[in-house]
CSV table of C-alpha atoms in Angstrom, one decimal:
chain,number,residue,atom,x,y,z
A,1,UNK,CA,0.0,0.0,0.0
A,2,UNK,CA,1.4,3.2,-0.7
A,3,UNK,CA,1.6,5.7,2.2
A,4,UNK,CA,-0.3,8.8,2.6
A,5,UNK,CA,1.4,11.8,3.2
A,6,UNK,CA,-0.4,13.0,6.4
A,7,UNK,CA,-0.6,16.7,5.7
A,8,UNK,CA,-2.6,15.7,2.1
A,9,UNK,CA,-5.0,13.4,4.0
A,10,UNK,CA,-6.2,16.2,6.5
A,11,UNK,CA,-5.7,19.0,3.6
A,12,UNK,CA,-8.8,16.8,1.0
A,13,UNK,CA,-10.2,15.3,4.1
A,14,UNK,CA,-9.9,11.6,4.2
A,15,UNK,CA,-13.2,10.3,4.5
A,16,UNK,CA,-15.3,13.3,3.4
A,17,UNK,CA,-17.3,14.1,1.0
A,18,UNK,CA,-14.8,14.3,-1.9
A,19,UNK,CA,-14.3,10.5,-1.1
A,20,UNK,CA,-15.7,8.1,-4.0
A,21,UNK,CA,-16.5,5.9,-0.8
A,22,UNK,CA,-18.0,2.4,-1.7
A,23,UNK,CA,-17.2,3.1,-5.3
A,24,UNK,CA,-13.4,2.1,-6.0
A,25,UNK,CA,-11.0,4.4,-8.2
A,26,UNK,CA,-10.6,3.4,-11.6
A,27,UNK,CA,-7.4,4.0,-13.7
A,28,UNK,CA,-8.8,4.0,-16.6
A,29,UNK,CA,-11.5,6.2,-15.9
A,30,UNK,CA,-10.6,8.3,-13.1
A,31,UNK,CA,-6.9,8.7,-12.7
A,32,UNK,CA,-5.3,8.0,-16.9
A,33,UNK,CA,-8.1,10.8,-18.0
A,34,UNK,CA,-6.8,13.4,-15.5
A,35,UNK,CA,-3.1,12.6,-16.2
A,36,UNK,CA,-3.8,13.1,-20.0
A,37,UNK,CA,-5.0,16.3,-19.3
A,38,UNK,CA,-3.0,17.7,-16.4
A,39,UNK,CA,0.5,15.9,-16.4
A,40,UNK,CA,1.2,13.9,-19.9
A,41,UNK,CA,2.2,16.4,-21.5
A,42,UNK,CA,5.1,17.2,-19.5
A,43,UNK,CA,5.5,13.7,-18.0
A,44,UNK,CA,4.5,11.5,-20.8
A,45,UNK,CA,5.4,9.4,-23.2
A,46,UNK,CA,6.9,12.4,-25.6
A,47,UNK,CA,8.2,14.1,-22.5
A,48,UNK,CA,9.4,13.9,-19.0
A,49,UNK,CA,10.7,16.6,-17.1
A,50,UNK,CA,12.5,15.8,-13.9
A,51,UNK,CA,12.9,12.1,-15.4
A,52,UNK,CA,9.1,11.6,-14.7
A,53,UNK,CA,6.5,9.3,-16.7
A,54,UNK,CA,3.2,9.4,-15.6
A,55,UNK,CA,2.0,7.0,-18.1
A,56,UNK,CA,4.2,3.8,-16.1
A,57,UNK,CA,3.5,2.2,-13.1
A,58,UNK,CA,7.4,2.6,-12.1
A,59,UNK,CA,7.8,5.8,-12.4
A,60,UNK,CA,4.6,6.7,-10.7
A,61,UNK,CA,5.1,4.3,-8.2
A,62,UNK,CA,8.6,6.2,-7.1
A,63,UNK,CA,7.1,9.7,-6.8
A,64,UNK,CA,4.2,8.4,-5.2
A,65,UNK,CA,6.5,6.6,-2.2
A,66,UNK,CA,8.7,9.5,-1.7
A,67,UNK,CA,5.2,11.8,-1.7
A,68,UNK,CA,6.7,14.1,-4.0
A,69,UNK,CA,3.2,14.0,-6.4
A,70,UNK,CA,1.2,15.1,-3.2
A,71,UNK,CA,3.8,17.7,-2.3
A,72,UNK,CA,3.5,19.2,-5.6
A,73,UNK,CA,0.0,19.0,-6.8
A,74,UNK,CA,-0.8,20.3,-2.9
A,75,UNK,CA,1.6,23.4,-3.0
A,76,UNK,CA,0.7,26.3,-2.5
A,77,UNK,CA,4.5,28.1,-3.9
A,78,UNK,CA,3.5,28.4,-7.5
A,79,UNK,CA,6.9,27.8,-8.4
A,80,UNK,CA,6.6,24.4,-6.9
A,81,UNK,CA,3.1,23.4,-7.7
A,82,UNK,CA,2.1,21.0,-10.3
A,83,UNK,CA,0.6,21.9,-13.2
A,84,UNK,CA,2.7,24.7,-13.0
A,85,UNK,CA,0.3,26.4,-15.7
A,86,UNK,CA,-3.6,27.1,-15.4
A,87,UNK,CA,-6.0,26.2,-12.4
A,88,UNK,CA,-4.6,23.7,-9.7
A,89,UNK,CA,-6.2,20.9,-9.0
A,90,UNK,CA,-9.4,20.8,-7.7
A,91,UNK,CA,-10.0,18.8,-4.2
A,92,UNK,CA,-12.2,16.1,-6.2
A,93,UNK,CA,-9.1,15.6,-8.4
A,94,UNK,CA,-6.4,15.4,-5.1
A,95,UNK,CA,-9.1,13.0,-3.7
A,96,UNK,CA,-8.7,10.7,-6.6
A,97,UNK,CA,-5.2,10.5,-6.8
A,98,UNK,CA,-5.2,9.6,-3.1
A,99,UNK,CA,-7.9,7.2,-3.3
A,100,UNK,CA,-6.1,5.7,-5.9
A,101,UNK,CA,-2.4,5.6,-4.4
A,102,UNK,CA,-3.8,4.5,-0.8
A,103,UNK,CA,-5.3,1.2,-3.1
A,104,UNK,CA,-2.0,0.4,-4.4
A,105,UNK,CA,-2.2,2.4,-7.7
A,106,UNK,CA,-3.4,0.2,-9.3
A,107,UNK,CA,-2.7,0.3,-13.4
A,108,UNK,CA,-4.8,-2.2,-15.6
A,109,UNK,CA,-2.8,-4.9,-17.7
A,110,UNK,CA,-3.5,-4.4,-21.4
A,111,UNK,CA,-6.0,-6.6,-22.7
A,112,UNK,CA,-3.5,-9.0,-25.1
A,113,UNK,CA,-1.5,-9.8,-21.5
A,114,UNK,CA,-4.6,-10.7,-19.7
A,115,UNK,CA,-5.5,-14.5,-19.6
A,116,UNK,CA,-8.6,-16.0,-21.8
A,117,UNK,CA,-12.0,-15.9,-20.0
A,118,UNK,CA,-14.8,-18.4,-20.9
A,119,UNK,CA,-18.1,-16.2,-21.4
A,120,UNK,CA,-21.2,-18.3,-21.7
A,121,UNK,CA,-24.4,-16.4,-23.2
A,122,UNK,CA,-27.7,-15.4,-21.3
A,123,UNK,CA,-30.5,-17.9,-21.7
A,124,UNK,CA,-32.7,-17.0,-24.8
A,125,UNK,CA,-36.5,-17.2,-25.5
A,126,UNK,CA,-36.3,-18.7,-28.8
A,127,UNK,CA,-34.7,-22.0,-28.2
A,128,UNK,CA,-35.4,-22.6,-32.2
A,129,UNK,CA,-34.1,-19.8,-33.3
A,130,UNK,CA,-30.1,-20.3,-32.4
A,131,UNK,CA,-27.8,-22.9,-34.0
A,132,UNK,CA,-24.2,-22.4,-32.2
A,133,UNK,CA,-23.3,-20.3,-29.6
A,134,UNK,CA,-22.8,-17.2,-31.7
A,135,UNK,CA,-26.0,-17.5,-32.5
A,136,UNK,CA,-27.1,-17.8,-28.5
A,137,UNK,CA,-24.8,-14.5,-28.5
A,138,UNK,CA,-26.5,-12.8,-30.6
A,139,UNK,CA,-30.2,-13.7,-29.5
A,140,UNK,CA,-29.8,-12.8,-26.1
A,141,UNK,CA,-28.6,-9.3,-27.4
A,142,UNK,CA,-31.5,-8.8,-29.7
A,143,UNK,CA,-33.9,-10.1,-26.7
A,144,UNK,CA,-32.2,-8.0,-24.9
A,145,UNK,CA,-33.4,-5.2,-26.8
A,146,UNK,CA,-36.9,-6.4,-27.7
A,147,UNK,CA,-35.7,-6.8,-31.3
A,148,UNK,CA,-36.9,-9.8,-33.7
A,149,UNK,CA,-34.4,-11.9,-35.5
A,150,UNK,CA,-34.8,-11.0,-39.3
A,151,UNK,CA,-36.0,-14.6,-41.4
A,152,UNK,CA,-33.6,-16.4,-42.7
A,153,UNK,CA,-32.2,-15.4,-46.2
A,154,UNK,CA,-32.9,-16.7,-49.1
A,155,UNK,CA,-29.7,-18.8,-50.9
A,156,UNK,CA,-29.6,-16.2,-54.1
A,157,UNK,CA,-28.8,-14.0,-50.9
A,158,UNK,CA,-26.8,-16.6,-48.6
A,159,UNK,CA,-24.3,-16.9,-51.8
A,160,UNK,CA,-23.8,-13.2,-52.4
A,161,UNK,CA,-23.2,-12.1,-48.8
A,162,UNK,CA,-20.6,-15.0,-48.5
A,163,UNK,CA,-18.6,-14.0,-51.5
A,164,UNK,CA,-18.6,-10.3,-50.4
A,165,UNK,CA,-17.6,-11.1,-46.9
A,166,UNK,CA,-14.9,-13.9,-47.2
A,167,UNK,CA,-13.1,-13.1,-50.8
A,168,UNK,CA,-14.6,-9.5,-52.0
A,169,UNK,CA,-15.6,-10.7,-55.3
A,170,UNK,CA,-19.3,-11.3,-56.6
A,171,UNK,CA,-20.0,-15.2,-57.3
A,172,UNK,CA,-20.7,-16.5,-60.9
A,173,UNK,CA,-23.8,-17.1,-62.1
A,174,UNK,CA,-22.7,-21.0,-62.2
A,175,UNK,CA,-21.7,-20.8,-58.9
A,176,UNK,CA,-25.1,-19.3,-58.0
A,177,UNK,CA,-27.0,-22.2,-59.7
A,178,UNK,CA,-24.9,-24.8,-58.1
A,179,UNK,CA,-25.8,-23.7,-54.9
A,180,UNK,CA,-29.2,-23.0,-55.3
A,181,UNK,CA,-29.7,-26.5,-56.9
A,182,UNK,CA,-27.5,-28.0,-53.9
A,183,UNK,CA,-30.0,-30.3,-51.9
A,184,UNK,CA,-27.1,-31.4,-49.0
A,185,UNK,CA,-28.0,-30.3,-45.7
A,186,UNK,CA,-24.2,-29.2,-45.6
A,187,UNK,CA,-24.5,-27.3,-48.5
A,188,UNK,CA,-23.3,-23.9,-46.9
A,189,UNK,CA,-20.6,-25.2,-45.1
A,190,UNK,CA,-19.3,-26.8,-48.0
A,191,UNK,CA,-19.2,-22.8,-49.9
A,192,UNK,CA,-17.7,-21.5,-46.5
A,193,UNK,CA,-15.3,-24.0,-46.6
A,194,UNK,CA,-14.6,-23.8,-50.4
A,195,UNK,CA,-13.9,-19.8,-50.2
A,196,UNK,CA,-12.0,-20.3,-46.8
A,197,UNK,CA,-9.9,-22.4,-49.6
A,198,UNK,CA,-9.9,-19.7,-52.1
A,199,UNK,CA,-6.5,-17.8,-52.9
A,200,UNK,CA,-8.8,-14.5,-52.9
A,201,UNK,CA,-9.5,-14.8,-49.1
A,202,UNK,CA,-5.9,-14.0,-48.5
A,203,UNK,CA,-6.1,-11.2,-50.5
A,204,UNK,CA,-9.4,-10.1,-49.3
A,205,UNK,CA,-8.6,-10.5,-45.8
A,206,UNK,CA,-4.2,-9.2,-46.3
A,207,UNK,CA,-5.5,-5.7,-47.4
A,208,UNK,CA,-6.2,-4.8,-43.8
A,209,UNK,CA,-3.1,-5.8,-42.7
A,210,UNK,CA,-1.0,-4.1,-45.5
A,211,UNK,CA,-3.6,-1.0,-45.5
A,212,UNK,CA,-2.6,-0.5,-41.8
A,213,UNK,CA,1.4,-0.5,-43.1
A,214,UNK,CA,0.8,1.6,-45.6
A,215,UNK,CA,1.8,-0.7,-48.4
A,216,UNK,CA,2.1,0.4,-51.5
A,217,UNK,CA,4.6,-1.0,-54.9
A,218,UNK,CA,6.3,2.5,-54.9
A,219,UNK,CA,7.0,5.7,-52.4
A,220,UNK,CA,3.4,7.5,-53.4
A,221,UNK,CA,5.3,10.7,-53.4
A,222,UNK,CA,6.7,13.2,-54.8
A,223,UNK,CA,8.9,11.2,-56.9
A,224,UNK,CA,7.3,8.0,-56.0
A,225,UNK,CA,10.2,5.7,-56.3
A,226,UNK,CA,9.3,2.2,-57.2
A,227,UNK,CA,9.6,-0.2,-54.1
A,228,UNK,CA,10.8,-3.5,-56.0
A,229,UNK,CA,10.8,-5.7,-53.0
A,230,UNK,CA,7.5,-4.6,-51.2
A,231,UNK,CA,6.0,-7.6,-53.1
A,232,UNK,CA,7.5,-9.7,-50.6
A,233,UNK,CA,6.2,-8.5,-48.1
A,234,UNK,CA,2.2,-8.3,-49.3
A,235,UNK,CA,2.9,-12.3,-50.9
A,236,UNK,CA,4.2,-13.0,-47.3
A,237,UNK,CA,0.9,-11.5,-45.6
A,238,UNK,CA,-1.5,-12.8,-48.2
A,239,UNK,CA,0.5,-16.6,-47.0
A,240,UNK,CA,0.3,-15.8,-43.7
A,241,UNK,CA,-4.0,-15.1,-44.0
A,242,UNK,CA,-4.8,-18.3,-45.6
A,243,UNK,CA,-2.8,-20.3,-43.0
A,244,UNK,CA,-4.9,-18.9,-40.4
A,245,UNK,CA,-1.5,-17.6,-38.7
């Protein structure tokens, strides 16, 4: 637990109304807000005067123990408080910051790092309606919001959506009368598969990937300088998409 520098507890009054009380401190949205908007910018990522981050739980955690944050965001020597420009703190914001240091100041793990949770969806009405547990998902959220289920599609419609969503590209009109015609109860699983199998799901499926690295065959500027081994790269993501990597 991280000590309380006496003087702060009796200046924002411990237990008073300023208190959150029963409702605990949250990083995320108590404390990382009003450090974005009051410290980052001088102890931040981009910055850090006096060798201070804000934004990590070490750093923090040293100017927290030595109650240097409370000395300065508590000062009344405006050449020692903190923010040094604009309005100090208010007593709901000082209440916050202790609140949160006297819990252990806390900082949430990022999502990738936290370990899988099994979720299991609310019981639904329509017991008919759902066929896995997407489906269950989904119901129970439509319940939810007293929202019908649309009916089910027709196949000219089933095919269409499927070759939009999984490979971009509209189906043939063969391909549209061999699934229409298609009497095996596995009949859409056997088209999911199929385009799953298709060398333009890669592609379909890789443009996010290389849109979010910028990719492009040459520089796109000014000059625009032919790139000749970017190729390599978008072959090596399109590979990477269809093996489910």
């Amino acid at each position: 637990m991280i000590r309380i520098y006496p003087i702060f507890a009796v200046l924002i009054g411990v237990g008073s109304s300023l208190s959150l009380g029963a409702e605990k401190v949250d990083y995320s949205s108590h404390i990382q807000p009003l450090f974005a908007e009051k410290c980052l910018k001088c102890h931040g990522p981009d910055k850090q005067k006096g060798e201070l981050r804000l934004d990590e739980r070490a750093s923090t955690l040293k100017v927290l123990e030595g109650d240097e944050l409370f000395h300065r965001i508590t000062s009344q020597d405006p050449e020692k408080r903190m923010p040094p420009k604009g309005p100090p703190l208010s007593p709901e914001e000082v209440a916050l910051i202790n609140e949160w240091a006297d819990s252990g100041a806390p900082f949430p793990k990022h999502w990738a790092y936290q370990p899988l949770k099994s979720a299991l969806p609310s019981q639904v009405k329509n017991q008919k309606w759902d066929r896995n547990l997407i489906d269950q998902f989904v119901l129970s959220r439509l319940e939810k919001e007293n929202i019908t289920p649309s009916p089910e599609a027709d196949r000219f419609t089933l095919i269409k959506r499927l070759y939009y969503d999984l490979i971009g590209l509209p189906p043939t009109p063969e391909a549209v009368n061999r699934f229409v015609s298609d009497t095996r109860s596995d009949a859409y699983d056997r088209l999911v598969d199929d385009l799953l199998a298709s060398p333009y799901f890669g592609e379909r499926w890789g443009r996010h990937w290389l849109d979010k690295a910028r990719y492009a065959d040459s520089d796109g500027y000014e000059k625009d300088n032919n790139r000749p081994n970017a190729w390599h790269f978008r072959d090596w993501v399109i590979k990477a998409v269809a093996a489910d990597m």
